[in-house]
Amino acid sequence: MDISNLPPHIRQQILGLVGKPQTNNTDQNNQNNLINNEKVSNVLIDLTSNINVENFKILNKESLSQLEKKGYLIIDNFLNDLNKINLIYDESYNQFKENKLIEAGMNKGTDKWKDKSIRGDYIQWIHRDSNNRIQDKDLSFSIPNINYLLDKLDLIKTEFDKVIPNFKSIKTQTQLAVYLNGGRYIKHRDSFYSSESSTVSRRITMIYYVNKDWKNGDGGELRLYTDNPNNINQKESNQNEFIDIEPIADRLLIFLSPFLEHEVLPCNFEPRIAITTWIY
Ligand SMILES: O=C(O)CCC(=O)C(=O)O
Ligand SMILES: [Fe+2]
C-alpha cells in the first residue's frame, strides 16, 4: 500500500506518528501547534477530582481511576442477559443483511477517503434525539434491543456527568459496525487535538461487542496500545506495548478517545459486530 499520496493528517493518523502532549513552549512546539489535527490532545481528561461518589451506579471509584490512569476499562457481562444479547446480534446482522450499512471511510473536514486495506468495516450511524429516541422511525422499529443497549450506555454518560463535576458531556454519537472476513482497521486514534474543536471532540469511546461464538484464532481482536499520555505520572512511554482485547459477546470496552491508539486485527470470522458510542 502506498500511503505517500494521502492527506498528511490521515498519514499521521495511520502511522500513529504523533507527538506527546506539549509541556513547555519552545519554538519547535509553536511550529507544531500549527498542525493542530496531527497532535495528541494536550487537554488532559480528569475523572477523579472532587467526584461525587454517592452518584455511582455502574462504575465505581476504582474503575474511574483506572480509566484515567491506564486509559481503559473492560466491563464483562455488561447486560448479563443472553436473550437480549442474541436479539442485539440478530438486529445488528439484519441491518447489515438488509444493506443498511455503508462502507466506512476515514474523513476529516473535506477529505473523504476509503481504502479497504486500511479500514474494512461497514457502518451505520444511529442518531438519537434529546429524548433518546432513534430519529429514523423505521430504524427505531427494527432495533428495539440495540436501543435498549444505547439507553444503558447513555446511563454511563449520565453517571460521568453526575459523578465528575467538571465532566459536562456535550453529546454522544453512535455507530454500528460490521467487519467481514479479512476486515481490519489499522492503528489510529479516535480524536485529535484541534484548537477550534478541543472542547467538542470525542473524549470517551465505549465499544460493546456482540460476537457470541468468538473463539481463539478468529482474529478481530482490538489491539489497544497502552501508552496513555493522559497519565502524566506514567513512568516512561511504552509506545509499542499493547494488549489484545477479544471482541466477545457482552463485553464493554471503555477508553480515552484522544489518547489510546488502537487497531482492529484482521478477522478470520464474520460478522464481527461492535456498537460504539462516543461521548464528546
Ligand atoms: O470495533 C472495534 O473494536 C474498534 C473500532 C474502531 O476503532 C473505530 O471504529 O474507531
Ligand atoms: Fe477507533
PDB file of C-alpha atoms and ligand atoms in Angstrom:
ATOM      1  CA  MET A   1       0.000   0.000   0.000  1.00  0.00           C
ATOM      2  CA  ASP A   2       1.357   3.404  -0.974  1.00  0.00           C
ATOM      3  CA  ILE A   3       0.374   5.949   1.604  1.00  0.00           C
ATOM      4  CA  SER A   4       2.522   8.778   0.282  1.00  0.00           C
ATOM      5  CA  ASN A   5      -0.390  10.397  -1.561  1.00  0.00           C
ATOM      6  CA  LEU A   6      -2.687  10.558   1.411  1.00  0.00           C
ATOM      7  CA  PRO A   7      -3.517  13.833   3.119  1.00  0.00           C
ATOM      8  CA  PRO A   8      -0.888  14.356   5.839  1.00  0.00           C
ATOM      9  CA  HIS A   9      -3.245  14.125   8.803  1.00  0.00           C
ATOM     10  CA  ILE A  10      -4.529  10.759   7.598  1.00  0.00           C
ATOM     11  CA  ARG A  11      -0.986   9.537   7.004  1.00  0.00           C
ATOM     12  CA  GLN A  12      -0.154  10.612  10.547  1.00  0.00           C
ATOM     13  CA  GLN A  13      -3.295   9.009  11.860  1.00  0.00           C
ATOM     14  CA  ILE A  14      -2.385   5.724  10.262  1.00  0.00           C
ATOM     15  CA  LEU A  15       1.181   5.604  11.351  1.00  0.00           C
ATOM     16  CA  GLY A  16       0.455   6.953  14.779  1.00  0.00           C
ATOM     17  CA  LEU A  17       3.348   9.356  14.225  1.00  0.00           C
ATOM     18  CA  VAL A  18       2.178  11.891  16.698  1.00  0.00           C
ATOM     19  CA  GLY A  19       3.974  13.740  19.435  1.00  0.00           C
ATOM     20  CA  LYS A  20       3.414  13.676  23.138  1.00  0.00           C
ATOM     21  CA  PRO A  21       1.428  16.451  24.824  1.00  0.00           C
ATOM     22  CA  GLN A  22       3.382  19.686  24.940  1.00  0.00           C
ATOM     23  CA  THR A  23       4.620  20.719  28.303  1.00  0.00           C
ATOM     24  CA  ASN A  24       6.942  23.610  27.505  1.00  0.00           C
ATOM     25  CA  ASN A  25       6.821  26.334  24.958  1.00  0.00           C
ATOM     26  CA  THR A  26       9.801  26.120  22.640  1.00  0.00           C
ATOM     27  CA  ASP A  27       9.848  27.386  19.056  1.00  0.00           C
ATOM     28  CA  GLN A  28       9.565  23.813  17.918  1.00  0.00           C
ATOM     29  CA  ASN A  29       6.357  23.444  19.894  1.00  0.00           C
ATOM     30  CA  ASN A  30       4.934  26.620  18.444  1.00  0.00           C
ATOM     31  CA  GLN A  31       5.568  25.279  14.979  1.00  0.00           C
ATOM     32  CA  ASN A  32       3.877  22.043  15.891  1.00  0.00           C
ATOM     33  CA  ASN A  33       0.890  23.964  17.143  1.00  0.00           C
ATOM     34  CA  LEU A  34       0.144  24.990  13.577  1.00  0.00           C
ATOM     35  CA  ILE A  35      -0.610  21.430  12.589  1.00  0.00           C
ATOM     36  CA  ASN A  36      -3.428  21.082  15.044  1.00  0.00           C
ATOM     37  CA  ASN A  37      -5.017  17.945  13.702  1.00  0.00           C
ATOM     38  CA  GLU A  38      -1.870  15.931  13.998  1.00  0.00           C
ATOM     39  CA  LYS A  39      -1.193  16.461  17.665  1.00  0.00           C
ATOM     40  CA  VAL A  40      -2.189  14.455  20.657  1.00  0.00           C
ATOM     41  CA  SER A  41      -4.562  16.478  22.778  1.00  0.00           C
ATOM     42  CA  ASN A  42      -2.864  18.480  25.491  1.00  0.00           C
ATOM     43  CA  VAL A  43      -6.140  18.860  27.319  1.00  0.00           C
ATOM     44  CA  LEU A  44      -5.989  16.111  29.904  1.00  0.00           C
ATOM     45  CA  ILE A  45      -9.108  14.249  30.991  1.00  0.00           C
ATOM     46  CA  ASP A  46      -9.643  14.486  34.746  1.00  0.00           C
ATOM     47  CA  LEU A  47     -12.013  11.821  36.025  1.00  0.00           C
ATOM     48  CA  THR A  48     -11.082  11.706  39.674  1.00  0.00           C
ATOM     49  CA  SER A  49     -11.039  15.211  41.216  1.00  0.00           C
ATOM     50  CA  ASN A  50     -13.858  16.178  43.576  1.00  0.00           C
ATOM     51  CA  ILE A  51     -16.053  13.314  42.458  1.00  0.00           C
ATOM     52  CA  ASN A  52     -19.492  12.714  43.954  1.00  0.00           C
ATOM     53  CA  VAL A  53     -19.104   9.073  44.980  1.00  0.00           C
ATOM     54  CA  GLU A  54     -22.742   8.820  46.077  1.00  0.00           C
ATOM     55  CA  ASN A  55     -23.794   9.001  42.431  1.00  0.00           C
ATOM     56  CA  PHE A  56     -22.001   5.835  41.303  1.00  0.00           C
ATOM     57  CA  LYS A  57     -24.303   3.137  39.927  1.00  0.00           C
ATOM     58  CA  ILE A  58     -22.450   1.255  37.185  1.00  0.00           C
ATOM     59  CA  LEU A  59     -18.897   2.451  37.727  1.00  0.00           C
ATOM     60  CA  ASN A  60     -17.010   2.980  40.957  1.00  0.00           C
ATOM     61  CA  LYS A  61     -14.051   4.927  42.267  1.00  0.00           C
ATOM     62  CA  GLU A  62     -11.526   2.247  41.280  1.00  0.00           C
ATOM     63  CA  SER A  63     -12.847   1.865  37.735  1.00  0.00           C
ATOM     64  CA  LEU A  64     -12.826   5.613  37.098  1.00  0.00           C
ATOM     65  CA  SER A  65      -9.327   5.841  38.478  1.00  0.00           C
ATOM     66  CA  GLN A  66      -8.195   3.008  36.201  1.00  0.00           C
ATOM     67  CA  LEU A  67      -9.800   4.722  33.218  1.00  0.00           C
ATOM     68  CA  GLU A  68      -7.936   7.923  33.975  1.00  0.00           C
ATOM     69  CA  LYS A  69      -4.559   6.332  34.749  1.00  0.00           C
ATOM     70  CA  LYS A  70      -4.430   3.330  32.421  1.00  0.00           C
ATOM     71  CA  GLY A  71      -6.726   4.889  29.871  1.00  0.00           C
ATOM     72  CA  TYR A  72      -9.079   1.946  29.505  1.00  0.00           C
ATOM     73  CA  LEU A  73     -11.580  -0.211  31.343  1.00  0.00           C
ATOM     74  CA  ILE A  74     -13.197  -3.533  30.435  1.00  0.00           C
ATOM     75  CA  ILE A  75     -16.631  -4.446  31.767  1.00  0.00           C
ATOM     76  CA  ASP A  76     -17.678  -8.033  31.006  1.00  0.00           C
ATOM     77  CA  ASN A  77     -21.255  -9.307  31.220  1.00  0.00           C
ATOM     78  CA  PHE A  78     -22.424  -5.760  30.750  1.00  0.00           C
ATOM     79  CA  LEU A  79     -26.062  -6.622  30.055  1.00  0.00           C
ATOM     80  CA  ASN A  80     -25.870 -10.105  31.565  1.00  0.00           C
ATOM     81  CA  ASP A  81     -28.951 -11.186  29.612  1.00  0.00           C
ATOM     82  CA  LEU A  82     -28.411 -13.879  26.989  1.00  0.00           C
ATOM     83  CA  ASN A  83     -31.741 -13.294  25.338  1.00  0.00           C
ATOM     84  CA  LYS A  84     -31.017  -9.571  24.874  1.00  0.00           C
ATOM     85  CA  ILE A  85     -27.534 -10.302  23.569  1.00  0.00           C
ATOM     86  CA  ASN A  86     -28.952 -12.676  20.954  1.00  0.00           C
ATOM     87  CA  LEU A  87     -31.555 -10.119  19.931  1.00  0.00           C
ATOM     88  CA  ILE A  88     -28.935  -7.378  19.627  1.00  0.00           C
ATOM     89  CA  TYR A  89     -26.844  -9.715  17.481  1.00  0.00           C
ATOM     90  CA  ASP A  90     -29.818 -10.516  15.235  1.00  0.00           C
ATOM     91  CA  GLU A  91     -30.864  -6.888  14.900  1.00  0.00           C
ATOM     92  CA  SER A  92     -27.316  -5.838  14.035  1.00  0.00           C
ATOM     93  CA  TYR A  93     -26.760  -8.556  11.467  1.00  0.00           C
ATOM     94  CA  ASN A  94     -30.187  -7.938   9.939  1.00  0.00           C
ATOM     95  CA  GLN A  95     -29.321  -4.295   9.400  1.00  0.00           C
ATOM     96  CA  PHE A  96     -26.249  -5.472   7.527  1.00  0.00           C
ATOM     97  CA  LYS A  97     -28.126  -8.096   5.511  1.00  0.00           C
ATOM     98  CA  GLU A  98     -30.729  -5.511   4.564  1.00  0.00           C
ATOM     99  CA  ASN A  99     -27.950  -3.316   3.162  1.00  0.00           C
ATOM    100  CA  LYS A 100     -28.473  -0.560   5.713  1.00  0.00           C
ATOM    101  CA  LEU A 101     -24.744  -0.241   6.385  1.00  0.00           C
ATOM    102  CA  ILE A 102     -22.267   1.658   4.274  1.00  0.00           C
ATOM    103  CA  GLU A 103     -18.587   1.065   3.645  1.00  0.00           C
ATOM    104  CA  ALA A 104     -16.672   3.055   6.211  1.00  0.00           C
ATOM    105  CA  GLY A 105     -14.113   5.607   5.132  1.00  0.00           C
ATOM    106  CA  MET A 106     -11.897   7.934   7.047  1.00  0.00           C
ATOM    107  CA  ASN A 107     -12.756  11.542   6.792  1.00  0.00           C
ATOM    108  CA  LYS A 108     -11.931  14.805   8.361  1.00  0.00           C
ATOM    109  CA  GLY A 109     -13.252  18.109   7.120  1.00  0.00           C
ATOM    110  CA  THR A 110     -13.424  17.958   3.381  1.00  0.00           C
ATOM    111  CA  ASP A 111     -11.137  14.950   2.952  1.00  0.00           C
ATOM    112  CA  LYS A 112     -13.004  11.752   2.335  1.00  0.00           C
ATOM    113  CA  TRP A 113     -11.202   8.627   1.565  1.00  0.00           C
ATOM    114  CA  LYS A 114     -11.664   4.899   1.561  1.00  0.00           C
ATOM    115  CA  ASP A 115      -9.278   2.001   1.361  1.00  0.00           C
ATOM    116  CA  LYS A 116     -10.382  -1.474   2.373  1.00  0.00           C
ATOM    117  CA  SER A 117      -6.846  -2.458   3.359  1.00  0.00           C
ATOM    118  CA  ILE A 118      -6.876   0.265   5.997  1.00  0.00           C
ATOM    119  CA  ARG A 119     -10.420   0.193   7.216  1.00  0.00           C
ATOM    120  CA  GLY A 120     -12.672  -2.714   6.231  1.00  0.00           C
ATOM    121  CA  ASP A 121     -15.811  -2.222   8.244  1.00  0.00           C
ATOM    122  CA  TYR A 122     -19.374  -1.396   7.252  1.00  0.00           C
ATOM    123  CA  ILE A 123     -21.124   1.119   9.438  1.00  0.00           C
ATOM    124  CA  GLN A 124     -24.436   2.675  10.239  1.00  0.00           C
ATOM    125  CA  TRP A 125     -24.832   5.848  12.297  1.00  0.00           C
ATOM    126  CA  ILE A 126     -27.630   5.613  14.833  1.00  0.00           C
ATOM    127  CA  HIS A 127     -28.920   9.094  15.580  1.00  0.00           C
ATOM    128  CA  ARG A 128     -30.995   9.624  18.682  1.00  0.00           C
ATOM    129  CA  ASP A 129     -32.828  12.799  19.698  1.00  0.00           C
ATOM    130  CA  SER A 130     -32.585  14.611  23.022  1.00  0.00           C
ATOM    131  CA  ASN A 131     -35.189  12.219  24.458  1.00  0.00           C
ATOM    132  CA  ASN A 132     -33.017   9.279  23.434  1.00  0.00           C
ATOM    133  CA  ARG A 133     -35.400   8.199  20.701  1.00  0.00           C
ATOM    134  CA  ILE A 134     -33.956   6.926  17.461  1.00  0.00           C
ATOM    135  CA  GLN A 135     -34.719   9.622  14.921  1.00  0.00           C
ATOM    136  CA  ASP A 136     -35.414   7.342  11.973  1.00  0.00           C
ATOM    137  CA  LYS A 137     -38.844   5.758  12.599  1.00  0.00           C
ATOM    138  CA  ASP A 138     -38.253   2.604  10.540  1.00  0.00           C
ATOM    139  CA  LEU A 139     -34.875   2.061  12.116  1.00  0.00           C
ATOM    140  CA  SER A 140     -36.304   2.601  15.578  1.00  0.00           C
ATOM    141  CA  PHE A 141     -38.870  -0.086  14.892  1.00  0.00           C
ATOM    142  CA  SER A 142     -36.195  -2.531  13.664  1.00  0.00           C
ATOM    143  CA  ILE A 143     -33.708  -2.231  16.525  1.00  0.00           C
ATOM    144  CA  PRO A 144     -35.524  -2.061  19.898  1.00  0.00           C
ATOM    145  CA  ASN A 145     -32.866  -4.143  21.651  1.00  0.00           C
ATOM    146  CA  ILE A 146     -29.996  -2.104  20.300  1.00  0.00           C
ATOM    147  CA  ASN A 147     -31.894   0.893  21.590  1.00  0.00           C
ATOM    148  CA  TYR A 148     -32.071  -0.787  24.997  1.00  0.00           C
ATOM    149  CA  LEU A 149     -28.267  -1.120  24.923  1.00  0.00           C
ATOM    150  CA  LEU A 150     -27.901   2.535  23.913  1.00  0.00           C
ATOM    151  CA  ASP A 151     -30.034   3.532  26.894  1.00  0.00           C
ATOM    152  CA  LYS A 152     -27.607   1.655  29.127  1.00  0.00           C
ATOM    153  CA  LEU A 153     -24.623   3.351  27.514  1.00  0.00           C
ATOM    154  CA  ASP A 154     -26.367   6.661  27.985  1.00  0.00           C
ATOM    155  CA  LEU A 155     -26.657   5.876  31.699  1.00  0.00           C
ATOM    156  CA  ILE A 156     -22.881   5.657  31.791  1.00  0.00           C
ATOM    157  CA  LYS A 157     -22.672   9.097  30.210  1.00  0.00           C
ATOM    158  CA  THR A 158     -25.155  10.406  32.786  1.00  0.00           C
ATOM    159  CA  GLU A 159     -23.057   8.845  35.515  1.00  0.00           C
ATOM    160  CA  PHE A 160     -19.926  10.597  34.264  1.00  0.00           C
ATOM    161  CA  ASP A 161     -21.824  13.878  34.428  1.00  0.00           C
ATOM    162  CA  LYS A 162     -23.248  13.250  37.881  1.00  0.00           C
ATOM    163  CA  VAL A 163     -20.085  11.876  39.442  1.00  0.00           C
ATOM    164  CA  ILE A 164     -17.490  14.176  37.873  1.00  0.00           C
ATOM    165  CA  PRO A 165     -18.411  17.833  38.371  1.00  0.00           C
ATOM    166  CA  ASN A 166     -16.201  19.059  35.552  1.00  0.00           C
ATOM    167  CA  PHE A 167     -17.042  16.408  33.000  1.00  0.00           C
ATOM    168  CA  LYS A 168     -20.022  18.141  31.372  1.00  0.00           C
ATOM    169  CA  SER A 169     -20.652  15.917  28.359  1.00  0.00           C
ATOM    170  CA  ILE A 170     -21.733  17.709  25.219  1.00  0.00           C
ATOM    171  CA  LYS A 171     -23.254  14.974  23.109  1.00  0.00           C
ATOM    172  CA  THR A 172     -22.890  11.343  22.106  1.00  0.00           C
ATOM    173  CA  GLN A 173     -22.532   9.687  18.736  1.00  0.00           C
ATOM    174  CA  THR A 174     -23.242   6.028  17.999  1.00  0.00           C
ATOM    175  CA  GLN A 175     -22.298   3.650  15.222  1.00  0.00           C
ATOM    176  CA  LEU A 176     -22.982   0.034  14.454  1.00  0.00           C
ATOM    177  CA  ALA A 177     -20.026  -1.595  12.707  1.00  0.00           C
ATOM    178  CA  VAL A 178     -19.753  -4.943  10.958  1.00  0.00           C
ATOM    179  CA  TYR A 179     -16.472  -6.443   9.759  1.00  0.00           C
ATOM    180  CA  LEU A 180     -16.397  -9.392   7.368  1.00  0.00           C
ATOM    181  CA  ASN A 181     -13.665 -11.976   6.871  1.00  0.00           C
ATOM    182  CA  GLY A 182     -10.382 -10.172   6.263  1.00  0.00           C
ATOM    183  CA  GLY A 183     -11.745  -6.901   7.618  1.00  0.00           C
ATOM    184  CA  ARG A 184      -9.467  -4.801   9.791  1.00  0.00           C
ATOM    185  CA  TYR A 185      -8.912  -1.191  10.850  1.00  0.00           C
ATOM    186  CA  ILE A 186      -5.332  -0.133  11.169  1.00  0.00           C
ATOM    187  CA  LYS A 187      -3.771   1.789  14.023  1.00  0.00           C
ATOM    188  CA  HIS A 188      -5.431   5.095  14.761  1.00  0.00           C
ATOM    189  CA  ARG A 189      -6.850   7.285  17.474  1.00  0.00           C
ATOM    190  CA  ASP A 190     -10.488   8.319  17.706  1.00  0.00           C
ATOM    191  CA  SER A 191      -9.946  12.019  18.247  1.00  0.00           C
ATOM    192  CA  PHE A 192      -7.311  14.657  17.856  1.00  0.00           C
ATOM    193  CA  TYR A 193      -6.355  17.943  19.308  1.00  0.00           C
ATOM    194  CA  SER A 194      -7.578  20.911  17.368  1.00  0.00           C
ATOM    195  CA  SER A 195      -7.623  24.470  18.667  1.00  0.00           C
ATOM    196  CA  GLU A 196     -11.155  25.038  17.320  1.00  0.00           C
ATOM    197  CA  SER A 197     -12.637  21.748  18.354  1.00  0.00           C
ATOM    198  CA  SER A 198     -10.803  20.960  21.568  1.00  0.00           C
ATOM    199  CA  THR A 199     -13.993  21.381  23.551  1.00  0.00           C
ATOM    200  CA  VAL A 200     -16.190  19.372  21.211  1.00  0.00           C
ATOM    201  CA  SER A 201     -14.104  16.367  20.320  1.00  0.00           C
ATOM    202  CA  ARG A 202     -14.600  12.780  21.362  1.00  0.00           C
ATOM    203  CA  ARG A 203     -13.422  12.117  24.906  1.00  0.00           C
ATOM    204  CA  ILE A 204     -14.666   8.651  25.772  1.00  0.00           C
ATOM    205  CA  THR A 205     -15.039   5.637  23.450  1.00  0.00           C
ATOM    206  CA  MET A 206     -17.385   2.863  24.598  1.00  0.00           C
ATOM    207  CA  ILE A 207     -17.408  -0.261  22.423  1.00  0.00           C
ATOM    208  CA  TYR A 208     -19.908  -3.046  23.022  1.00  0.00           C
ATOM    209  CA  TYR A 209     -19.154  -6.398  21.363  1.00  0.00           C
ATOM    210  CA  VAL A 210     -21.789  -8.935  20.370  1.00  0.00           C
ATOM    211  CA  ASN A 211     -19.723 -11.806  18.962  1.00  0.00           C
ATOM    212  CA  LYS A 212     -21.413 -14.792  20.549  1.00  0.00           C
ATOM    213  CA  ASP A 213     -19.260 -17.570  19.148  1.00  0.00           C
ATOM    214  CA  TRP A 214     -15.895 -15.830  19.104  1.00  0.00           C
ATOM    215  CA  LYS A 215     -13.007 -18.188  19.848  1.00  0.00           C
ATOM    216  CA  ASN A 216      -9.226 -18.064  19.860  1.00  0.00           C
ATOM    217  CA  GLY A 217      -7.917 -17.869  16.321  1.00  0.00           C
ATOM    218  CA  ASP A 218     -10.949 -15.988  14.984  1.00  0.00           C
ATOM    219  CA  GLY A 219      -8.987 -12.743  14.934  1.00  0.00           C
ATOM    220  CA  GLY A 220     -10.671  -9.355  15.056  1.00  0.00           C
ATOM    221  CA  GLU A 221      -9.217  -8.553  18.473  1.00  0.00           C
ATOM    222  CA  LEU A 222      -8.894  -4.915  19.361  1.00  0.00           C
ATOM    223  CA  ARG A 223      -5.196  -4.236  19.768  1.00  0.00           C
ATOM    224  CA  LEU A 224      -5.044  -1.432  22.302  1.00  0.00           C
ATOM    225  CA  TYR A 225      -1.693   0.335  22.685  1.00  0.00           C
ATOM    226  CA  THR A 226      -1.275   1.017  26.360  1.00  0.00           C
ATOM    227  CA  ASP A 227       0.707   4.259  26.161  1.00  0.00           C
ATOM    228  CA  ASN A 228      -1.586   6.782  27.869  1.00  0.00           C
ATOM    229  CA  PRO A 229      -0.451  10.409  27.609  1.00  0.00           C
ATOM    230  CA  ASN A 230      -3.365  11.325  29.896  1.00  0.00           C
ATOM    231  CA  ASN A 231      -1.334   9.874  32.741  1.00  0.00           C
ATOM    232  CA  ILE A 232       1.377  12.386  33.452  1.00  0.00           C
ATOM    233  CA  ASN A 233       2.850  10.059  36.061  1.00  0.00           C
ATOM    234  CA  GLN A 234       3.331   7.230  33.583  1.00  0.00           C
ATOM    235  CA  LYS A 235       6.873   6.149  34.293  1.00  0.00           C
ATOM    236  CA  GLU A 236       8.129   6.023  30.752  1.00  0.00           C
ATOM    237  CA  SER A 237       6.349   5.943  27.476  1.00  0.00           C
ATOM    238  CA  ASN A 238       5.946   2.460  26.121  1.00  0.00           C
ATOM    239  CA  GLN A 239       4.566   3.267  22.706  1.00  0.00           C
ATOM    240  CA  ASN A 240       4.755  -0.248  21.333  1.00  0.00           C
ATOM    241  CA  GLU A 241       3.207  -2.122  24.217  1.00  0.00           C
ATOM    242  CA  PHE A 242      -0.295  -3.352  23.650  1.00  0.00           C
ATOM    243  CA  ILE A 243      -2.971  -5.694  24.874  1.00  0.00           C
ATOM    244  CA  ASP A 244      -5.272  -7.647  22.572  1.00  0.00           C
ATOM    245  CA  ILE A 245      -8.880  -7.470  23.653  1.00  0.00           C
ATOM    246  CA  GLU A 246     -11.105 -10.307  22.425  1.00  0.00           C
ATOM    247  CA  PRO A 247     -14.335  -8.937  20.956  1.00  0.00           C
ATOM    248  CA  ILE A 248     -16.508 -11.365  22.907  1.00  0.00           C
ATOM    249  CA  ALA A 249     -20.217 -11.008  23.432  1.00  0.00           C
ATOM    250  CA  ASP A 250     -21.455  -8.725  26.200  1.00  0.00           C
ATOM    251  CA  ARG A 251     -18.053  -7.098  26.694  1.00  0.00           C
ATOM    252  CA  LEU A 252     -17.932  -3.330  27.043  1.00  0.00           C
ATOM    253  CA  LEU A 253     -14.602  -1.624  26.492  1.00  0.00           C
ATOM    254  CA  ILE A 254     -14.243   1.997  27.554  1.00  0.00           C
ATOM    255  CA  PHE A 255     -11.167   4.087  26.736  1.00  0.00           C
ATOM    256  CA  LEU A 256      -9.968   7.674  26.418  1.00  0.00           C
ATOM    257  CA  SER A 257     -10.575   8.611  22.779  1.00  0.00           C
ATOM    258  CA  PRO A 258      -7.859  11.252  22.361  1.00  0.00           C
ATOM    259  CA  PHE A 259      -5.081   9.215  23.955  1.00  0.00           C
ATOM    260  CA  LEU A 260      -5.162   5.498  23.237  1.00  0.00           C
ATOM    261  CA  GLU A 261      -4.060   4.207  19.871  1.00  0.00           C
ATOM    262  CA  HIS A 262      -5.743   1.038  18.714  1.00  0.00           C
ATOM    263  CA  GLU A 263      -6.360  -1.180  15.733  1.00  0.00           C
ATOM    264  CA  VAL A 264      -8.744  -3.965  14.782  1.00  0.00           C
ATOM    265  CA  LEU A 265      -6.726  -7.048  13.816  1.00  0.00           C
ATOM    266  CA  PRO A 266      -7.796  -8.870  10.641  1.00  0.00           C
ATOM    267  CA  CYS A 267     -10.891 -11.001  11.120  1.00  0.00           C
ATOM    268  CA  ASN A 268     -10.951 -14.702  10.297  1.00  0.00           C
ATOM    269  CA  PHE A 269     -14.659 -14.834  11.014  1.00  0.00           C
ATOM    270  CA  GLU A 270     -17.751 -12.923  10.150  1.00  0.00           C
ATOM    271  CA  PRO A 271     -19.698 -10.991  11.011  1.00  0.00           C
ATOM    272  CA  ARG A 272     -17.679  -9.167  13.677  1.00  0.00           C
ATOM    273  CA  ILE A 273     -20.192  -6.873  15.296  1.00  0.00           C
ATOM    274  CA  ALA A 274     -19.467  -3.872  17.501  1.00  0.00           C
ATOM    275  CA  ILE A 275     -21.634  -0.992  18.649  1.00  0.00           C
ATOM    276  CA  THR A 276     -19.732   2.130  19.637  1.00  0.00           C
ATOM    277  CA  THR A 277     -20.872   5.234  21.475  1.00  0.00           C
ATOM    278  CA  TRP A 278     -18.521   8.186  21.754  1.00  0.00           C
ATOM    279  CA  ILE A 279     -19.013  10.790  24.451  1.00  0.00           C
ATOM    280  CA  TYR A 280     -17.975  14.294  23.412  1.00  0.00           C
TER     281      TYR A 280
HETATM  282  O1  LIG B   1     -14.549  -2.355  16.724  1.00  0.00           O
HETATM  283  C1  LIG B   1     -13.540  -2.089  17.378  1.00  0.00           C
HETATM  284  O2  LIG B   1     -13.036  -2.903  18.169  1.00  0.00           O
HETATM  285  C2  LIG B   1     -12.868  -0.751  17.208  1.00  0.00           C
HETATM  286  C3  LIG B   1     -13.349   0.067  16.047  1.00  0.00           C
HETATM  287  C4  LIG B   1     -12.662   1.384  15.957  1.00  0.00           C
HETATM  288  O3  LIG B   1     -11.548   1.533  16.363  1.00  0.00           O
HETATM  289  C5  LIG B   1     -13.358   2.560  15.428  1.00  0.00           C
HETATM  290  O4  LIG B   1     -14.432   2.400  14.830  1.00  0.00           O
HETATM  291  O5  LIG B   1     -12.845   3.682  15.588  1.00  0.00           O
HETATM  292 FE    FE B   2     -11.215   3.603  16.784  1.00  0.00          FE
END
